[in-house]
mmCIF file of C-alpha atoms in Angstrom:
data_model
loop_
_atom_site.group_PDB
_atom_site.id
_atom_site.type_symbol
_atom_site.label_atom_id
_atom_site.label_comp_id
_atom_site.label_asym_id
_atom_site.label_seq_id
_atom_site.Cartn_x
_atom_site.Cartn_y
_atom_site.Cartn_z
ATOM 1 C CA MET A 1 -8.977 -11.533 -1.991
ATOM 2 C CA ALA A 2 -6.206 -13.583 -3.524
ATOM 3 C CA GLY A 3 -4.112 -14.876 -0.631
ATOM 4 C CA ALA A 4 -6.888 -14.390 1.952
ATOM 5 C CA ARG A 5 -5.871 -17.356 4.104
ATOM 6 C CA GLN A 6 -2.220 -16.260 4.190
ATOM 7 C CA PHE A 7 -3.334 -12.719 5.004
ATOM 8 C CA SER A 8 -5.424 -13.888 7.977
ATOM 9 C CA GLU A 9 -2.552 -15.994 9.289
ATOM 10 C CA PHE A 10 -0.165 -13.075 8.882
ATOM 11 C CA LEU A 11 -2.435 -10.752 10.885
ATOM 12 C CA GLU A 12 -2.820 -13.356 13.648
ATOM 13 C CA GLN A 13 0.973 -13.452 14.080
ATOM 14 C CA TRP A 14 1.365 -9.667 14.292
ATOM 15 C CA PRO A 15 3.529 -8.596 17.281
ATOM 16 C CA ALA A 16 1.293 -7.368 20.112
ATOM 17 C CA HIS A 17 3.545 -4.393 20.884
ATOM 18 C CA GLN A 18 2.934 -3.033 17.369
ATOM 19 C CA GLY A 19 -0.856 -3.096 17.498
ATOM 20 C CA GLY A 20 -1.087 0.510 16.301
ATOM 21 C CA LEU A 21 0.798 -0.330 13.129
ATOM 22 C CA LYS A 22 -1.494 -3.297 12.535
ATOM 23 C CA ARG A 23 -4.523 -0.988 12.853
ATOM 24 C CA ALA A 24 -2.954 1.387 10.324
ATOM 25 C CA TYR A 25 -2.319 -1.514 7.917
ATOM 26 C CA VAL A 26 -5.900 -2.736 8.164
ATOM 27 C CA GLN A 27 -7.237 0.825 7.828
ATOM 28 C CA LEU A 28 -5.278 1.443 4.627
ATOM 29 C CA MET A 29 -6.637 -1.796 3.219
ATOM 30 C CA ALA A 30 -10.204 -0.897 4.209
ATOM 31 C CA TRP A 31 -9.978 2.492 2.494
ATOM 32 C CA ALA A 32 -8.551 1.010 -0.697
ATOM 33 C CA GLU A 33 -10.787 -2.019 -1.069
ATOM 34 C CA VAL A 34 -13.997 0.055 -1.206
ATOM 35 C CA LEU A 35 -12.776 2.222 -4.083
ATOM 36 C CA PRO A 36 -14.643 1.535 -7.350
ATOM 37 C CA GLY A 37 -13.028 -1.365 -9.199
ATOM 38 C CA ALA A 38 -10.332 -1.966 -6.577
ATOM 39 C CA GLN A 39 -9.104 -5.532 -6.394
ATOM 40 C CA VAL A 40 -6.743 -6.631 -3.620
ATOM 41 C CA SER A 41 -4.243 -9.450 -3.423
ATOM 42 C CA PHE A 42 -1.822 -10.442 -0.681
ATOM 43 C CA LEU A 43 1.661 -11.681 -1.470
ATOM 44 C CA ALA A 44 3.825 -13.133 1.299
ATOM 45 C CA ARG A 45 7.570 -13.052 0.738
ATOM 46 C CA PRO A 46 8.908 -14.207 4.121
ATOM 47 C CA GLY A 47 12.174 -12.540 5.008
ATOM 48 C CA VAL A 48 11.524 -9.751 2.489
ATOM 49 C CA SER A 49 8.039 -8.294 2.881
ATOM 50 C CA HIS A 50 4.343 -9.041 2.968
ATOM 51 C CA SER A 51 2.440 -7.012 0.388
ATOM 52 C CA LEU A 52 -1.093 -5.837 -0.116
ATOM 53 C CA ARG A 53 -1.415 -5.000 -3.800
ATOM 54 C CA PHE A 54 -4.289 -3.095 -5.318
ATOM 55 C CA ASP A 55 -5.184 -3.149 -8.999
ATOM 56 C CA LEU A 56 -8.324 -2.233 -10.912
ATOM 57 C CA ALA A 57 -10.728 -4.822 -12.276
ATOM 58 C CA PRO A 58 -11.309 -4.460 -15.050
ATOM 59 C CA ARG A 59 -8.100 -2.610 -15.767
ATOM 60 C CA PRO A 60 -8.769 0.480 -17.916
ATOM 61 C CA SER A 61 -7.963 0.141 -21.600
ATOM 62 C CA GLY A 62 -4.294 0.822 -22.224
ATOM 63 C CA ARG A 63 -3.232 0.613 -18.571
ATOM 64 C CA GLN A 64 -0.293 -1.754 -18.222
ATOM 65 C CA ARG A 65 0.666 -1.106 -14.609
ATOM 66 C CA PRO A 66 -0.139 -4.052 -12.330
ATOM 67 C CA VAL A 67 -1.080 -1.928 -9.284
ATOM 68 C CA PHE A 68 -2.132 1.577 -8.336
ATOM 69 C CA PHE A 69 -1.300 1.168 -4.646
ATOM 70 C CA LEU A 70 0.886 -1.193 -2.651
ATOM 71 C CA VAL A 71 1.582 -1.594 1.067
ATOM 72 C CA ASP A 72 4.600 -3.617 2.124
ATOM 73 C CA VAL A 73 5.087 -4.732 5.702
ATOM 74 C CA VAL A 74 8.835 -4.713 6.194
ATOM 75 C CA ASP A 75 10.397 -6.571 9.126
ATOM 76 C CA ASP A 76 13.453 -4.603 10.189
ATOM 77 C CA GLY A 77 15.220 -6.576 12.888
ATOM 78 C CA GLY A 78 12.049 -7.588 14.702
ATOM 79 C CA GLU A 79 10.339 -4.216 14.319
ATOM 80 C CA ARG A 80 7.896 -3.744 11.493
ATOM 81 C CA PHE A 81 7.103 -0.687 9.446
ATOM 82 C CA LEU A 82 4.859 -0.046 6.464
ATOM 83 C CA SER A 83 6.155 1.108 3.121
ATOM 84 C CA VAL A 84 3.130 2.664 1.399
ATOM 85 C CA CYS A 85 3.857 3.030 -2.313
ATOM 86 C CA PHE A 86 2.353 4.576 -5.409
ATOM 87 C CA TYR A 87 3.672 5.477 -8.857
ATOM 88 C CA GLU A 88 5.474 8.803 -8.638
ATOM 89 C CA ASP A 89 3.557 10.304 -11.561
ATOM 90 C CA GLU A 90 0.134 9.374 -10.137
ATOM 91 C CA ILE A 91 0.276 11.315 -6.857
ATOM 92 C CA THR A 92 1.455 14.580 -5.338
ATOM 93 C CA ASP A 93 3.322 15.052 -2.070
ATOM 94 C CA PRO A 94 2.761 18.687 -1.065
ATOM 95 C CA ARG A 95 4.250 18.121 2.407
ATOM 96 C CA ASP A 96 7.303 16.293 1.014
ATOM 97 C CA LEU A 97 6.861 13.307 3.341
ATOM 98 C CA GLY A 98 7.733 10.524 0.899
ATOM 99 C CA ASN A 99 10.646 9.421 -1.232
ATOM 100 C CA ALA A 100 11.009 8.632 -4.915
ATOM 101 C CA ILE A 101 12.341 5.120 -5.471
ATOM 102 C CA PRO A 102 13.797 4.846 -9.017
ATOM 103 C CA GLN A 103 12.744 1.540 -10.600
ATOM 104 C CA GLY A 104 11.312 0.562 -7.228
ATOM 105 C CA LEU A 105 7.764 -0.236 -8.292
ATOM 106 C CA PHE A 106 7.655 -2.848 -11.046
ATOM 107 C CA GLN A 107 10.676 -1.255 -12.761
ATOM 108 C CA GLU A 108 9.136 2.227 -12.674
ATOM 109 C CA THR A 109 9.730 5.068 -10.267
ATOM 110 C CA GLY A 110 7.700 4.478 -7.163
ATOM 111 C CA TYR A 111 6.937 6.991 -4.468
ATOM 112 C CA CYS A 112 6.860 5.555 -0.975
ATOM 113 C CA PHE A 113 5.978 6.709 2.509
ATOM 114 C CA ASP A 114 7.270 4.888 5.591
ATOM 115 C CA LEU A 115 4.794 4.499 8.428
ATOM 116 C CA GLU A 116 5.964 3.260 11.821
ATOM 117 C CA ASP A 117 2.820 3.687 13.926
ATOM 118 C CA ASP A 118 -0.863 4.539 13.885
ATOM 119 C CA ASP A 119 -0.533 8.282 13.174
ATOM 120 C CA PRO A 120 -4.027 9.645 12.336
ATOM 121 C CA GLY A 121 -2.698 12.771 10.613
ATOM 122 C CA PHE A 122 -0.261 10.835 8.456
ATOM 123 C CA LEU A 123 -2.916 8.231 7.644
ATOM 124 C CA ALA A 124 -5.291 10.988 6.508
ATOM 125 C CA TYR A 125 -2.511 12.333 4.287
ATOM 126 C CA LEU A 126 -1.956 8.863 2.812
ATOM 127 C CA ARG A 127 -5.692 8.494 2.220
ATOM 128 C CA GLN A 128 -5.552 11.635 0.066
ATOM 129 C CA ARG A 129 -2.652 10.163 -1.923
ATOM 130 C CA LEU A 130 -4.663 6.960 -2.318
ATOM 131 C CA GLY A 131 -7.531 8.948 -3.817
ATOM 132 C CA GLU A 132 -5.146 10.623 -6.258
ATOM 133 C CA ALA A 133 -3.596 7.319 -7.313
ATOM 134 C CA HIS A 134 -6.977 5.682 -7.785
ATOM 135 C CA ALA A 135 -8.253 8.571 -9.920
ATOM 136 C CA ALA A 136 -5.072 8.541 -12.023
ATOM 137 C CA ALA A 137 -5.287 4.778 -12.532
ATOM 138 C CA ARG A 138 -8.892 5.082 -13.669
ATOM 139 C CA GLY A 139 -7.979 7.923 -16.007
ATOM 140 C CA VAL A 140 -10.301 10.345 -14.225
#
């Protein structure tokens, strides 16, 4: 993983009272990194966010988008939450739990879900969206 050392240091400094959110973050990463062709990188932007970014390697012919899935850890006044984002046109949201973010994902419309704790039902829902995004990115 690009940024592996920074990622490890970031996890070590995670607030103890938000251990459930840390588990959710690691679980999302674990699900994504075993998908065929998935390649992960970690980008620390202190004071803004810390991002896990997932692309495909090799990227399918004609695909210009730099990611198919992104998880930002946002520090909101000492409390963290996850912003789990996809491209709006690569997923569905049948339960209407997310929000479209115009030009919010590399100048395209992103679709993000905010996660504040380790919610198994919500995580399962996000895992389904992850599968959709991965299939769309691969052109399947």
